Coordinates of N, CA and C in Angstrom, one line a residue:
M179 N 125.4 26.3 83.6 CA 125.6 25.1 84.3 C 124.6 24.0 83.9
K180 N 125.0 22.8 83.7 CA 124.1 21.7 83.3 C 123.7 21.0 84.6
M181 N 122.3 20.9 84.7 CA 121.8 20.1 85.8 C 121.4 18.7 85.4
N182 N 121.7 17.8 86.2 CA 121.3 16.4 85.9 C 120.1 16.0 86.6
F183 N 118.9 16.4 86.1 CA 117.6 16.0 86.7 C 117.3 14.6 86.4
T184 N 116.6 14.0 87.4 CA 116.1 12.6 87.2 C 114.9 12.6 86.3
P185 N 114.5 11.4 85.8 CA 113.3 11.4 84.9 C 112.1 11.9 85.7
Q186 N 111.9 11.6 86.9 CA 110.8 12.0 87.7 C 110.8 13.6 87.8
Q187 N 112.0 14.1 88.1 CA 112.1 15.6 88.2 C 111.7 16.2 86.8
C188 N 112.2 15.6 85.7 CA 111.9 16.1 84.4 C 110.4 16.1 84.1
D189 N 109.7 15.0 84.5 CA 108.3 15.0 84.3 C 107.6 16.1 85.1
V190 N 108.0 16.4 86.3 CA 107.3 17.5 87.0 C 107.7 18.8 86.4
L191 N 108.9 19.0 86.0 CA 109.4 20.3 85.4 C 108.6 20.6 84.1
K192 N 108.2 19.5 83.4 CA 107.4 19.7 82.1 C 106.1 20.3 82.4
K193 N 105.6 20.1 83.6 CA 104.2 20.6 84.0 C 104.3 22.1 84.3
M194 N 105.5 22.7 84.4 CA 105.6 24.1 84.9 C 105.8 25.0 83.6
D195 N 105.5 26.2 83.8 CA 105.6 27.2 82.8 C 107.1 27.8 82.7
I196 N 107.9 26.9 82.2 CA 109.4 27.3 82.1 C 109.7 27.6 80.6
R197 N 110.2 28.8 80.4 CA 110.4 29.3 79.0 C 111.8 29.0 78.4
F198 N 112.5 28.1 79.0 CA 113.8 27.8 78.5 C 114.0 26.3 78.7
N199 N 115.0 25.7 78.0 CA 115.3 24.3 78.1 C 116.1 24.0 79.4
V200 N 115.5 23.3 80.3 CA 116.1 23.0 81.6 C 117.2 21.9 81.4
S201 N 117.3 21.2 80.3 CA 118.3 20.2 80.1 C 119.5 20.7 79.5
G202 N 119.5 22.0 79.1 CA 120.7 22.6 78.6 C 121.6 23.3 79.6
N203 N 122.5 24.1 79.2 CA 123.4 24.8 80.1 C 122.6 26.0 80.6
L204 N 122.4 26.1 81.9 CA 121.6 27.2 82.5 C 122.6 28.3 83.1
D205 N 122.2 29.5 82.8 CA 123.0 30.6 83.4 C 122.4 31.0 84.7
E206 N 123.0 31.9 85.4 CA 122.6 32.3 86.8 C 121.2 32.8 86.8
N207 N 120.8 33.6 85.8 CA 119.4 34.1 85.8 C 118.4 33.0 85.6
Q208 N 118.7 32.0 84.7 CA 117.8 30.9 84.5 C 117.7 30.0 85.8
L209 N 118.8 29.9 86.5 CA 118.8 29.1 87.8 C 117.9 29.8 88.8
L210 N 118.0 31.1 88.8 CA 117.1 31.9 89.8 C 115.6 31.8 89.3
D211 N 115.4 31.9 88.0 CA 114.0 31.8 87.5 C 113.5 30.4 87.8
L212 N 114.3 29.4 87.6 CA 113.9 28.0 87.9 C 113.5 27.8 89.3
D213 N 114.3 28.4 90.2 CA 114.0 28.3 91.6 C 112.7 28.9 92.0
T214 N 112.4 30.1 91.4 CA 111.1 30.8 91.6 C 109.9 29.9 91.1
V215 N 110.1 29.4 89.9 CA 109.0 28.6 89.3 C 108.7 27.4 90.1
V216 N 109.8 26.7 90.5 CA 109.6 25.4 91.2 C 109.0 25.7 92.6
T217 N 109.4 26.8 93.2 CA 108.9 27.2 94.5 C 107.4 27.5 94.4
D218 N 107.0 28.2 93.4 CA 105.6 28.6 93.2 C 104.8 27.3 92.9
Y219 N 105.3 26.4 92.1 CA 104.6 25.1 91.8 C 104.5 24.3 93.1
L220 N 105.5 24.2 93.9 CA 105.5 23.5 95.1 C 104.3 24.0 96.0
I221 N 104.2 25.3 96.1 CA 103.2 26.0 97.0 C 101.8 25.7 96.4
E222 N 101.6 25.7 95.1 CA 100.3 25.6 94.5 C 99.9 24.1 94.4
N223 N 100.8 23.2 94.1 CA 100.5 21.8 93.8 C 101.1 20.8 94.7
G224 N 102.1 21.1 95.4 CA 102.8 20.1 96.2 C 102.5 20.0 97.6
I225 N 101.5 20.8 98.1 CA 101.2 20.7 99.5 C 99.7 20.5 99.6
E226 N 99.3 19.5 100.4 CA 97.9 19.1 100.5 C 97.2 20.1 101.5
E227 N 95.9 20.0 101.6 CA 95.2 20.9 102.5 C 95.5 20.7 104.0
D228 N 96.0 19.5 104.3 CA 96.4 19.2 105.7 C 97.9 19.6 105.9
E229 N 98.4 20.3 104.9 CA 99.8 20.8 104.9 C 100.9 19.7 104.8
T230 N 100.5 18.5 104.4 CA 101.5 17.5 104.1 C 102.0 17.7 102.7
V231 N 103.2 17.3 102.5 CA 103.8 17.4 101.1 C 103.5 16.1 100.4
N232 N 102.9 16.3 99.2 CA 102.6 15.1 98.3 C 103.8 14.7 97.5
E233 N 103.7 13.7 96.6 CA 104.8 13.2 95.8 C 105.4 14.3 94.9
E234 N 104.5 15.1 94.2 CA 105.1 16.1 93.4 C 105.8 17.2 94.2
G235 N 105.3 17.4 95.4 CA 106.0 18.4 96.3 C 107.4 17.9 96.7
K236 N 107.5 16.6 97.0 CA 108.8 16.0 97.4 C 109.8 16.1 96.2
I237 N 109.2 15.9 95.0 CA 110.1 16.1 93.8 C 110.6 17.5 93.7
C238 N 109.6 18.5 93.9 CA 110.0 19.9 93.9 C 111.0 20.2 94.9
E239 N 110.9 19.6 96.1 CA 111.9 19.9 97.1 C 113.2 19.3 96.7
S240 N 113.3 18.2 96.0 CA 114.6 17.6 95.6 C 115.2 18.5 94.5
I241 N 114.4 19.1 93.7 CA 114.9 20.1 92.7 C 115.5 21.3 93.4
L242 N 114.7 21.8 94.3 CA 115.2 23.0 95.0 C 116.5 22.8 95.8
K243 N 116.6 21.6 96.3 CA 117.8 21.2 97.0 C 119.0 21.2 96.0
M244 N 118.8 20.6 94.8 CA 119.9 20.7 93.8 C 120.2 22.1 93.5
L245 N 119.2 23.0 93.3 CA 119.5 24.3 92.9 C 120.3 25.1 94.0
A246 N 120.0 24.8 95.3 CA 120.6 25.4 96.4 C 122.1 25.0 96.5
E247 N 122.4 23.8 96.0 CA 123.8 23.3 96.0 C 124.7 23.9 94.9
V248 N 124.1 24.6 94.0 CA 124.9 25.2 92.9 C 125.6 26.4 93.3

């Protein structure tokens, strides 16, 4: 399945350790892997110490929402 990520989402995805091309056709296993990597990144980088979600976290949330709708 091809995902239509925004430029902002692509910028954040490039910061993650993803071992496949997210702009290509993604199979079910890649979608599950992507969900895991984005969730881990959100936990590590997207939440401030006061537990508010920062801009990168909001972008991660938008990616996870897209993945959930697949």
